[in-house]
Short mmCIF file of C-alpha atoms (C1' of nucleotides) in Angstrom, two decimals:
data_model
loop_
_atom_site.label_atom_id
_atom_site.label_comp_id
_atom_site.label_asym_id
_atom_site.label_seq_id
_atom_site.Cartn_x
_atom_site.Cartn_y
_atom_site.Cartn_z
CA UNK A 24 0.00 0.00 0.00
CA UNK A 25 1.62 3.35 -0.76
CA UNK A 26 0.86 5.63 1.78
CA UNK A 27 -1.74 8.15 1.07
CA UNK A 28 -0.35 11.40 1.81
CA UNK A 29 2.26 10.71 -1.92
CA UNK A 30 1.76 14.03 -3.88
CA UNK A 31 -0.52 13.12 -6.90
CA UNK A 32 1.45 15.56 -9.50
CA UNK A 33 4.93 14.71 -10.29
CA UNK A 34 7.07 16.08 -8.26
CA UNK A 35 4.93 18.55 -6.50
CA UNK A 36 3.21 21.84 -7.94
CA UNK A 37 6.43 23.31 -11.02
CA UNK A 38 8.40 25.27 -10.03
CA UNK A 39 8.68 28.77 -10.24
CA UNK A 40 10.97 30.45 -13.11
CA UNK A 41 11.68 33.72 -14.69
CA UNK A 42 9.46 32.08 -17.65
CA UNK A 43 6.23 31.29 -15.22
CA UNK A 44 6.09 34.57 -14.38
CA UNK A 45 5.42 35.80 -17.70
CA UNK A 46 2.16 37.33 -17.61
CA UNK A 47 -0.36 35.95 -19.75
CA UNK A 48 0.96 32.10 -19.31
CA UNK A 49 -0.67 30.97 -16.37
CA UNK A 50 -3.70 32.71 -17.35
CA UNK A 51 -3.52 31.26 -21.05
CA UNK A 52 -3.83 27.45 -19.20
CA UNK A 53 -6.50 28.56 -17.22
CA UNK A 54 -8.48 29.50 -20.09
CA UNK A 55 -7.65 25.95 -22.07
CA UNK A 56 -7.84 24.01 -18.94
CA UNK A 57 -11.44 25.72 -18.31
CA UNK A 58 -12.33 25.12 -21.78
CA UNK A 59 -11.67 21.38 -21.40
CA UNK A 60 -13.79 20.86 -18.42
CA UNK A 61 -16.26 23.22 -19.37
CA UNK A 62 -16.99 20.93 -23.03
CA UNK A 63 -16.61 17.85 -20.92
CA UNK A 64 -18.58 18.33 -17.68
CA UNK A 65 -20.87 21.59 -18.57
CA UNK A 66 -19.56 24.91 -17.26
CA UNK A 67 -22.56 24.33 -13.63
CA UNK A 68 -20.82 20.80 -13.08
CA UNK A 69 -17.70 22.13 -13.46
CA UNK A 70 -15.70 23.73 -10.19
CA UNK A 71 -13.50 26.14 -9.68
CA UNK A 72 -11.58 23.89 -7.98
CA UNK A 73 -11.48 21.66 -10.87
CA UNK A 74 -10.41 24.54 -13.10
CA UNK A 75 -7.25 24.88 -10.26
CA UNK A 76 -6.59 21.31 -9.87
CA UNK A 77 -6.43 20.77 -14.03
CA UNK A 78 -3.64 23.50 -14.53
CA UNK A 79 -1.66 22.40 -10.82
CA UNK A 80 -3.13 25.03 -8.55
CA UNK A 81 -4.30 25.70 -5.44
CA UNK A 82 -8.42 26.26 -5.17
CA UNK A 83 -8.14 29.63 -4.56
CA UNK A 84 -5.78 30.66 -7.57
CA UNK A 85 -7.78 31.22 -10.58
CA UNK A 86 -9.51 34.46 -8.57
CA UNK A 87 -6.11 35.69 -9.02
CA UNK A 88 -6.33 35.41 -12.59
CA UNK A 89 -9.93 36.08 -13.18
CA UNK A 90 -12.81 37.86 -11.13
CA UNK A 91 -15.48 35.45 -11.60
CA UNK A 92 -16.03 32.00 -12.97
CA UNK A 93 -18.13 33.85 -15.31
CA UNK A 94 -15.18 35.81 -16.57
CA UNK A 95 -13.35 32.72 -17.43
CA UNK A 96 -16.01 31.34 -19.37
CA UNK A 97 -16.70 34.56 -20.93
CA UNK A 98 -12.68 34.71 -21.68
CA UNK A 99 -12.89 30.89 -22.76
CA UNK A 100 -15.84 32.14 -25.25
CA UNK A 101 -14.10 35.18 -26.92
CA UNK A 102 -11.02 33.68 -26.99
CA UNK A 103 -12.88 30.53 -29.22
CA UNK A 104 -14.77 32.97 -31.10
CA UNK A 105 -11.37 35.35 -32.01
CA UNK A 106 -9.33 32.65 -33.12
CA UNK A 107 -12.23 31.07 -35.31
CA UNK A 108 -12.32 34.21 -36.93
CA UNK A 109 -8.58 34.20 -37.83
CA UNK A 110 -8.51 30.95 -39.01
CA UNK A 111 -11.69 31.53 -41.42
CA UNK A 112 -9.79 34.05 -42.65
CA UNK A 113 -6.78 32.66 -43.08
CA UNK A 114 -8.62 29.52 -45.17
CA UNK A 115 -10.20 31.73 -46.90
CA UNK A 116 -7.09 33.68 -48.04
CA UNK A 117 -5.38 30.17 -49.32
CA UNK A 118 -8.34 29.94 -51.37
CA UNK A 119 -8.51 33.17 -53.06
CA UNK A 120 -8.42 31.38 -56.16
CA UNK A 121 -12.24 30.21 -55.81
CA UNK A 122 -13.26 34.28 -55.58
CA UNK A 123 -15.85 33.11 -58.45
CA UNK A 124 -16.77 29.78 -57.33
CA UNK A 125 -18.89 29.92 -54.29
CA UNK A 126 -19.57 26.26 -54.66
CA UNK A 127 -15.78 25.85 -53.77
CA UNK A 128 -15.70 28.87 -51.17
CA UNK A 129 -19.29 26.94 -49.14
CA UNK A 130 -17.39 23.84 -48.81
CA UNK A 131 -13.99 25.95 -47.85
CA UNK A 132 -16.03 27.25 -45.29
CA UNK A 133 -17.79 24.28 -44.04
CA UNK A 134 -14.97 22.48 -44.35
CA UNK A 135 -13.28 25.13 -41.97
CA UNK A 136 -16.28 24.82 -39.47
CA UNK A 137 -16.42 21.51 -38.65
CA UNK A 138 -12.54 22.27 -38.33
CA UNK A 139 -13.48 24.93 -35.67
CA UNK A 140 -16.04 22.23 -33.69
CA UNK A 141 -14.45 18.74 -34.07
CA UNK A 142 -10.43 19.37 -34.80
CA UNK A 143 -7.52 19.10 -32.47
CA UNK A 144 -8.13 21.61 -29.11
CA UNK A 145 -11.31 22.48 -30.58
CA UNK A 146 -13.51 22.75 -27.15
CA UNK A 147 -13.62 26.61 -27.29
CA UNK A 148 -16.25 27.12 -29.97
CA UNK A 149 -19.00 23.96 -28.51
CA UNK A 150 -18.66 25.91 -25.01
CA UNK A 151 -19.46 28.59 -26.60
CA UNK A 152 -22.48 26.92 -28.49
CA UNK A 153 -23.77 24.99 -25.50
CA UNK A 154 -23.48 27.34 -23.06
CA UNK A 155 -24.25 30.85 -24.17
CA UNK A 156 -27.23 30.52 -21.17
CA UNK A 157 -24.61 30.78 -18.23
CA UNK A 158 -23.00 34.56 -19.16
CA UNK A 159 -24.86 37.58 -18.69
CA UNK A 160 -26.79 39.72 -21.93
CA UNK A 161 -23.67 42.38 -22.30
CA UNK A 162 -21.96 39.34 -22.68
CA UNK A 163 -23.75 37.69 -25.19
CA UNK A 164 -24.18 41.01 -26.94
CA UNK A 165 -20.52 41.17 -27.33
CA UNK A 166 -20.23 37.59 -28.64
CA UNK A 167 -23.29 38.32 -31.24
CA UNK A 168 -20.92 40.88 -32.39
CA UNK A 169 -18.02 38.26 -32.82
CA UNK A 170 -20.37 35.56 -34.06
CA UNK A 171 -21.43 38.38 -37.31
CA UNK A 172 -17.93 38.93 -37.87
CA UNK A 173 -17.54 35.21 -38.51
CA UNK A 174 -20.57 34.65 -40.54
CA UNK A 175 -20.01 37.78 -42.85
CA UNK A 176 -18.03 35.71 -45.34
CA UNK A 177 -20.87 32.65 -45.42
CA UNK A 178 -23.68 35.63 -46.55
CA UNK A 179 -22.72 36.65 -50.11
CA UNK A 180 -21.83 32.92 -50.56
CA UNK A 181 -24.77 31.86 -50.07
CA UNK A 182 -26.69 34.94 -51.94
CA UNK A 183 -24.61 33.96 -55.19
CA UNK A 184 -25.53 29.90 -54.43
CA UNK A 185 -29.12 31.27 -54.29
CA UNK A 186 -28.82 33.42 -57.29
CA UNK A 187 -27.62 30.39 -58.81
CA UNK A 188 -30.31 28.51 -58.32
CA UNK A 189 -27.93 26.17 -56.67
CA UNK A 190 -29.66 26.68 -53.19
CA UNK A 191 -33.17 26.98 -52.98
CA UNK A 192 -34.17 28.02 -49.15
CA UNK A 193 -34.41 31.38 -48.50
CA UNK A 194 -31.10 32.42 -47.77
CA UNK A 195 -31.40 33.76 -43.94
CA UNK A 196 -32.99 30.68 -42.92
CA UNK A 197 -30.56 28.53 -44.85
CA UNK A 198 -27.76 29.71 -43.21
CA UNK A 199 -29.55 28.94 -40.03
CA UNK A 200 -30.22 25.37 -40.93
CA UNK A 201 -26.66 24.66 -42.46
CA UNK A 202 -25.24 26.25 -38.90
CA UNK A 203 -27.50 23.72 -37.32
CA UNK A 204 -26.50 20.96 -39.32
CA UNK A 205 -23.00 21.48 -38.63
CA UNK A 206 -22.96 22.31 -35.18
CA UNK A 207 -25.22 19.89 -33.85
CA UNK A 208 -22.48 17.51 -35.05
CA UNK A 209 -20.92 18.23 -32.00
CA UNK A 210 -23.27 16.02 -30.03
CA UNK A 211 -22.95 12.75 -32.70
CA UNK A 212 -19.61 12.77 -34.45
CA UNK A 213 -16.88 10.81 -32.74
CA UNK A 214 -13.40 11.40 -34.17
CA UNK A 215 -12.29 7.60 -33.52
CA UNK A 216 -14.64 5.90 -35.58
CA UNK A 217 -17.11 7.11 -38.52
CA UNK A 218 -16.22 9.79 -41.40
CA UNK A 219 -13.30 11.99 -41.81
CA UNK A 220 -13.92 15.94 -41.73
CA UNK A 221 -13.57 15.54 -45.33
CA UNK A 222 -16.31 13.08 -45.87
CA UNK A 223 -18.54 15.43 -43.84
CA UNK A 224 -17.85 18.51 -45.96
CA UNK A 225 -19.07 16.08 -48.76
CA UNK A 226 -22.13 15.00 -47.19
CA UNK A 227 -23.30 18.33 -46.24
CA UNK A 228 -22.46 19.82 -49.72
CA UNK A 229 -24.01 16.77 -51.27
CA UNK A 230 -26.84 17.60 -48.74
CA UNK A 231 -28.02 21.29 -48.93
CA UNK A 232 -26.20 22.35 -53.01
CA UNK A 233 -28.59 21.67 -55.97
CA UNK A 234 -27.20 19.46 -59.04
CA UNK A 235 -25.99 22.43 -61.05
CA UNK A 236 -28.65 22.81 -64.07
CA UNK A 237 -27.68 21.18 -66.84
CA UNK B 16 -47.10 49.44 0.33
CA UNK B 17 -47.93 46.15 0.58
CA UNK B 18 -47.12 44.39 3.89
CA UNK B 19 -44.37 42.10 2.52
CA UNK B 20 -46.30 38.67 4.16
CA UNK B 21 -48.88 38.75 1.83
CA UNK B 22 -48.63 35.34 -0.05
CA UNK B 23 -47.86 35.31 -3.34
CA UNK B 24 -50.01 32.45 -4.71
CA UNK B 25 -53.66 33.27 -4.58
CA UNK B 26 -55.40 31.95 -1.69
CA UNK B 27 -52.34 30.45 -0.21
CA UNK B 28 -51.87 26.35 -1.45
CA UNK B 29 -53.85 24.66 -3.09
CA UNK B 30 -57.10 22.87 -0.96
CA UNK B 31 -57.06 18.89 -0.47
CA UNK B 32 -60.02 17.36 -2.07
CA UNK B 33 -60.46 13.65 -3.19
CA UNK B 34 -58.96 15.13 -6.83
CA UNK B 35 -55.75 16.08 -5.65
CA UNK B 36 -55.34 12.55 -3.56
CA UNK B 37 -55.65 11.25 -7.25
CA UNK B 38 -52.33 9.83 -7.44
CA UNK B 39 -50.41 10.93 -10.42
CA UNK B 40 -51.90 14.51 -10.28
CA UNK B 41 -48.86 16.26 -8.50
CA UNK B 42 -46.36 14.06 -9.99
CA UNK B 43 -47.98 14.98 -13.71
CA UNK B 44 -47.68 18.57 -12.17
CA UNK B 45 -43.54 18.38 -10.71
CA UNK B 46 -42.75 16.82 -14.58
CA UNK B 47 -44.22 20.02 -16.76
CA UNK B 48 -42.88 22.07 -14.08
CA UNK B 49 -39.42 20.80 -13.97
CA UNK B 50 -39.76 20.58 -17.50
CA UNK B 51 -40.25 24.45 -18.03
CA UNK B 52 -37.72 25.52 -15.49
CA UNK B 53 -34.87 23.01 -16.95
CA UNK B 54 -35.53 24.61 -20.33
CA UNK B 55 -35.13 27.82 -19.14
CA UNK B 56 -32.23 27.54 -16.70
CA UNK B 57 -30.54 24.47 -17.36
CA UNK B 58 -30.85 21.35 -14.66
CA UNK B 59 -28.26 22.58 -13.04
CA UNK B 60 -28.91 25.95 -12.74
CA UNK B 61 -32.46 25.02 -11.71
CA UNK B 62 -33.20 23.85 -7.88
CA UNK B 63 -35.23 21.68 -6.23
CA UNK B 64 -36.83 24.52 -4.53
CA UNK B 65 -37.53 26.18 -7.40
CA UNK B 66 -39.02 23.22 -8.76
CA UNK B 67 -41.15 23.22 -5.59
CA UNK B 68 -42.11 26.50 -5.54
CA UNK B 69 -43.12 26.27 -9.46
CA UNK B 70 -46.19 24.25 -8.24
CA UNK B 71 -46.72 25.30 -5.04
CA UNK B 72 -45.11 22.89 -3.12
CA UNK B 73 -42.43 23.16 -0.01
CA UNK B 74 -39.15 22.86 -0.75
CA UNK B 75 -38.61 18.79 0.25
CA UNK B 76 -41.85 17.88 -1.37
CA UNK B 77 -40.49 16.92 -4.68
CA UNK B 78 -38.73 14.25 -2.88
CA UNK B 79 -41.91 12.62 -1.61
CA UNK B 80 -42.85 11.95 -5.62
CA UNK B 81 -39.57 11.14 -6.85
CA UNK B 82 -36.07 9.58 -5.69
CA UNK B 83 -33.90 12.46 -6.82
CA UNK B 84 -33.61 15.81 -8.96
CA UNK B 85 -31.91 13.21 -11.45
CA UNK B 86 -34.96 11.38 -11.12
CA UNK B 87 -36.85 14.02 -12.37
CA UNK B 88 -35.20 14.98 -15.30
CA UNK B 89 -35.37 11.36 -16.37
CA UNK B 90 -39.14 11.99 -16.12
CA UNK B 91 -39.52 14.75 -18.44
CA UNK B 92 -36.73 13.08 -21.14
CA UNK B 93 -39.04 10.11 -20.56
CA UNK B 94 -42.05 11.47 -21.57
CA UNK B 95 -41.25 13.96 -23.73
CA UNK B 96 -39.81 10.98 -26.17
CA UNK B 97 -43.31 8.68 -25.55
CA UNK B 98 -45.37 11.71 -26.35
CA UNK B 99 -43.22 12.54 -29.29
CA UNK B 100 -43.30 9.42 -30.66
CA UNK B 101 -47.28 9.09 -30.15
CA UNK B 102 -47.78 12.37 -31.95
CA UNK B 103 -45.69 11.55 -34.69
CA UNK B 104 -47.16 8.29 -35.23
CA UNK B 105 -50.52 10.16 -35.15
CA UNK B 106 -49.19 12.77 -38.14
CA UNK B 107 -48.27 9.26 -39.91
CA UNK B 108 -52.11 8.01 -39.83
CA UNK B 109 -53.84 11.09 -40.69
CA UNK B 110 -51.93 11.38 -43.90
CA UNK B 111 -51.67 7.70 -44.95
CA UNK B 112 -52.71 8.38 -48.15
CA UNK B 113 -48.79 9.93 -48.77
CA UNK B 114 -47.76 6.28 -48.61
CA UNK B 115 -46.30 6.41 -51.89
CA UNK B 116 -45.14 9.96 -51.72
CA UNK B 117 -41.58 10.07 -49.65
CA UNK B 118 -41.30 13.44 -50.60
CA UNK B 119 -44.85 14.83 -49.15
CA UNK B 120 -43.41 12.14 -45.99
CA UNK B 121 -40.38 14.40 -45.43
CA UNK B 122 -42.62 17.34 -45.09
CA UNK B 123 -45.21 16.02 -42.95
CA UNK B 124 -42.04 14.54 -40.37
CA UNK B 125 -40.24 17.36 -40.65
CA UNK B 126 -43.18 19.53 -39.89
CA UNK B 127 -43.92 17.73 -36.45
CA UNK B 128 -40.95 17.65 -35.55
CA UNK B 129 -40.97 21.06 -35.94
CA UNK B 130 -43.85 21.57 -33.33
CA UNK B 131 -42.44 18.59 -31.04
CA UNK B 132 -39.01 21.36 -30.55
CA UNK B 133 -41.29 24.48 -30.79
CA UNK B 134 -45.14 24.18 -30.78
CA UNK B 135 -47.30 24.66 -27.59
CA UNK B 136 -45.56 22.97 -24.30
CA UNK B 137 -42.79 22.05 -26.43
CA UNK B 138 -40.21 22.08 -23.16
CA UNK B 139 -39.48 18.11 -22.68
CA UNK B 140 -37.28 17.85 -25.92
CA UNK B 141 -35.41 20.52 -25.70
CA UNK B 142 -34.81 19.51 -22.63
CA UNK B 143 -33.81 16.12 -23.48
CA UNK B 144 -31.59 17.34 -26.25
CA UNK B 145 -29.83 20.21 -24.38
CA UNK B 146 -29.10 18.10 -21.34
CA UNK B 147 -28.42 15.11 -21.92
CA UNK B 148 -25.25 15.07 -20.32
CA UNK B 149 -26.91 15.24 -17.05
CA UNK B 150 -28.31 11.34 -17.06
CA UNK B 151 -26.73 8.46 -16.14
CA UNK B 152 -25.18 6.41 -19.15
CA UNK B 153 -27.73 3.87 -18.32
CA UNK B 154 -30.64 6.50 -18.46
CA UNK B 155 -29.14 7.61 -21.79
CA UNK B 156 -28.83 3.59 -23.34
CA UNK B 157 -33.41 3.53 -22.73
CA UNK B 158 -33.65 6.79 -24.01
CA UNK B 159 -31.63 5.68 -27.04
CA UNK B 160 -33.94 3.42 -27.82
CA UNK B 161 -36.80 5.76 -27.53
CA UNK B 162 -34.89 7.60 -29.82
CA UNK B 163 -34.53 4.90 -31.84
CA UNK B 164 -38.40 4.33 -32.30
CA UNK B 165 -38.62 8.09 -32.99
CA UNK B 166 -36.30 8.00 -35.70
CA UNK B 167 -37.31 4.90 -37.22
CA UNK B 168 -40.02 6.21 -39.75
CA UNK B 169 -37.80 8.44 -41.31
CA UNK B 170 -34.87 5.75 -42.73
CA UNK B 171 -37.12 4.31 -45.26
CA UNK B 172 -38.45 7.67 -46.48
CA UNK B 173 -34.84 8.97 -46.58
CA UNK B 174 -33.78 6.05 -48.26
CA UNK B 175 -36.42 6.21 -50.80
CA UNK B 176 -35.54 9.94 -51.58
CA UNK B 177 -32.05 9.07 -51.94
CA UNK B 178 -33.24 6.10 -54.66
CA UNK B 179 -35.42 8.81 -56.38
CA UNK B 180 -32.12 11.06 -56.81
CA UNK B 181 -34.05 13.32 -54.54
CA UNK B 182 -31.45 13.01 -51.76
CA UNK B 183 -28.05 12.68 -52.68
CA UNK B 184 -25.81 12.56 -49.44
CA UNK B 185 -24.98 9.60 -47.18
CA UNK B 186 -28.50 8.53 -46.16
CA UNK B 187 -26.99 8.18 -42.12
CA UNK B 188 -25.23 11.23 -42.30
CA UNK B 189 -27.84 13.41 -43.89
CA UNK B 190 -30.23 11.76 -41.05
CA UNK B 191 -28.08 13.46 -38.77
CA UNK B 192 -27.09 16.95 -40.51
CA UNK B 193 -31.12 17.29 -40.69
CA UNK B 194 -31.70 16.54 -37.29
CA UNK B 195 -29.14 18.94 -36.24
CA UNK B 196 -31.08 21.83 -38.45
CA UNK B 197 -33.80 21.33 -37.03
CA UNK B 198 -32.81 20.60 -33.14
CA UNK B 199 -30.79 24.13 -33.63
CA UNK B 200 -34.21 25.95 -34.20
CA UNK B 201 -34.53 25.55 -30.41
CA UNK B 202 -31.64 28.21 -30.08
CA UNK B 203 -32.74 30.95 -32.61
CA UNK B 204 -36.75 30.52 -33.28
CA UNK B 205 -38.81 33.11 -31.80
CA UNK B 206 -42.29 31.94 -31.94
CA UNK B 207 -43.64 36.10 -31.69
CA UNK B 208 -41.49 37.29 -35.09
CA UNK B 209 -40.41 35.74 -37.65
CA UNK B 210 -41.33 32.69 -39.74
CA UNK B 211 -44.34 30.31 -38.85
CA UNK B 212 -43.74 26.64 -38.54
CA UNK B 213 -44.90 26.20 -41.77
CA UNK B 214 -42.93 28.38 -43.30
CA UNK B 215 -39.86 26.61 -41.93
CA UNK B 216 -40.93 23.47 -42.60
CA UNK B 217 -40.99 24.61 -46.07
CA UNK B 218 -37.36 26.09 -46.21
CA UNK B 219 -36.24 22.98 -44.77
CA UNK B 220 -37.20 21.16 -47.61
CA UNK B 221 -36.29 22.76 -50.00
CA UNK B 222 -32.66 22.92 -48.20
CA UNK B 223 -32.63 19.51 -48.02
CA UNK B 224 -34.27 17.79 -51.28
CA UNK B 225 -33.42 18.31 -54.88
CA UNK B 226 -35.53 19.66 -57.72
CA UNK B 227 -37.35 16.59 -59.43
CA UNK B 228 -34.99 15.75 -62.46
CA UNK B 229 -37.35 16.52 -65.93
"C1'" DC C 20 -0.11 32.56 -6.14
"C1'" DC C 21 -1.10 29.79 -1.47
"C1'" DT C 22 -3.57 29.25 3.15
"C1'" DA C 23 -7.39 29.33 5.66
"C1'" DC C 24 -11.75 30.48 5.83
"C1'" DC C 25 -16.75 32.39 5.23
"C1'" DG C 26 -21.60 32.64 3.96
"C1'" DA C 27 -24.83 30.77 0.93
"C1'" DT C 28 -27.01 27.25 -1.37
"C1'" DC C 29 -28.03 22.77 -2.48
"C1'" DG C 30 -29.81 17.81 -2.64
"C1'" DG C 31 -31.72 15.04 0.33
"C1'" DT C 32 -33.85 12.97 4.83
"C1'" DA C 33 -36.32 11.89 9.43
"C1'" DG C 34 -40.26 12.24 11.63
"C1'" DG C 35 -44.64 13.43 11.73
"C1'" DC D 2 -47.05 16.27 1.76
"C1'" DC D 3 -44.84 19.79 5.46
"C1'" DT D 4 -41.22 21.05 9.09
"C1'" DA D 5 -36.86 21.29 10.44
"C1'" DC D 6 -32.61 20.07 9.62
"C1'" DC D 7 -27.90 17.98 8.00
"C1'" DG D 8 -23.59 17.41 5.51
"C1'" DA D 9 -21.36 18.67 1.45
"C1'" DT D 10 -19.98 21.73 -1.88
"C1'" DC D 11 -19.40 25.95 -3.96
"C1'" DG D 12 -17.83 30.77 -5.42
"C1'" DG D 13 -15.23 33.93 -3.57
"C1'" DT D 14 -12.00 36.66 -0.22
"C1'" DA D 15 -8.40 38.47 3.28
"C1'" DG D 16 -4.01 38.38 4.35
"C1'" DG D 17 0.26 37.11 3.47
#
DNA sequence: CCTACCGATCGGTAGG
DNA sequence: CCTACCGATCGGTAGG
């Protein structure tokens, strides 16, 4: 039996460097550690003490770092939403060449989302999905201002798919369906077994674009 | 001003007569009650007390009717699914006569499903949907099945799109994608503006399904 | 960032 | 179904 006081991290909580205290560090790892318990567990079930214990510290340290639970989930949220936007953009910008092909630019972009929700560290963007109830309306006013910035580049897509003829729905409500579609895949898809990202993209392309008229 | 004793339910609670001994009665009332508050606040945001209070009850009440809050929300997933699955089975018989039409199918499933999520005391599916994570594993495995049954009459009408070249993605993963439009509605649809029902039924198809080919 | 702690709230129960 | 209550947990803070 090993005795039960043995320390559970490695070698005790790290050590403190001229690195560590470099601002923004510790609070960085609160933010991904939050993020992580927050997609896992729901942001109610989930303690502050949990937050503490996932990144090595004490129960009272993340009040340090943030005033309120609230304001890490809020900071887990923009910080999702920001870097969603940048790497929209950036996709977007490798595939300038499509600029008259909005075929091509939809599945770039839905291609990109499903990135954003299922890819590697990608808990930011489902917290923020499943639970916008928890943070408080100037919140969620800020984020709808973040959440326009990323769909800007899906509108005149879709207008010139509806122009088209290649999508048929009127285009406000289709580009709350396809956001449904994709987002609700959150709660299904399992990275282990099933379709790649790829074979998604397909599916929902396959799924909401017309044949092109002959 | 008001002395602040005055109750705040009329009449103070509700009188015992041989109606209210009628066994399921309060246990009817504690479901739709938990139901609206967990669809509002979350389960975990939402307490027993305030479950209590919702139907006039003191705050260990609930526990006289069932074993725990878990309990509870097991109840309204429960029979949200059976009375989901009853209506849509009733939708099925009244328009029979689309046997042969998979197409005028869609519409018809889509459209209850559309009032299961939105329609009048539409708070048990949401609720299952949104918290799912809240139930044991065990819970989850005979709601499955529910699901299951609920799903069911849409596979061969999906499939038989998909034959007709009416449907061209994956038949599972389109299943899925469509689901996931419509379960999103729960997050944006605002029953006093906006579309009707019917109106998003109708986008919905023609999202989903391809012009008949000449 | 840790230690030690507080007040509030919560799910649940005994006893009637 | 109510009254009175318990133990546990939680977000948050003072003081270092």
């Amino acid at each position: 039996m090993e005795p039960s006081f043995v320390e559970k991290r490695p070698r005790g909580r790290p050590r403190k460097t001229a690195q560590d205290r470099d601002d923004g560090n510790r609070r960085q790892l609160l933010i991904s550690g939050a993020a992580r318990l927050f997609r896992q567990k729901g942001f109610d079930a989930t303690s502050t003490r949990d937050i503490a214990a996932e990144v090595g510290m004490q129960s009272g340290s993340p009040f340090y770092h943030f005033e309120s639970k609230g304001a890490l989930l809020y900071a887990v949220m923009e910080e999702g939403m920001r870097s969603a936007i940048a790497q929209q953009a950036g996709e977007l910008q490798k595939h300038e060449h499509l600029r008259q092909d909005p075929r091509g630019l939809l599945a770039v972009l839905i291609g990109n989302h499903f990135n954003v929700l299922l890819g590697p560290g990608s808990d930011f963007i489902p917290v923020m999905l499943y639970e916008s109830r928890a943070i408080t309306a100037s919140q969620r006013a800020l984020l709808a201002t973040l959440q326009g910035e990323y769909e800007a580049p899906w509108v005149p897509v879709l207008q010139a798919l509806h122009d088209a003829g290649l999508l048929r729905a009127d285009v406000k409500l289709a580009r709350l369906m396809i956001f449904g579609a994709l987002n609700w895949s959150v709660q299904w898809y399992d990275r282990r077994k099933g379709a790649t990202l790829e074979q998604l993209t397909q599916a929902a392309m396959a799924l909401f674009i017309q044949n092109p008229p002959p």
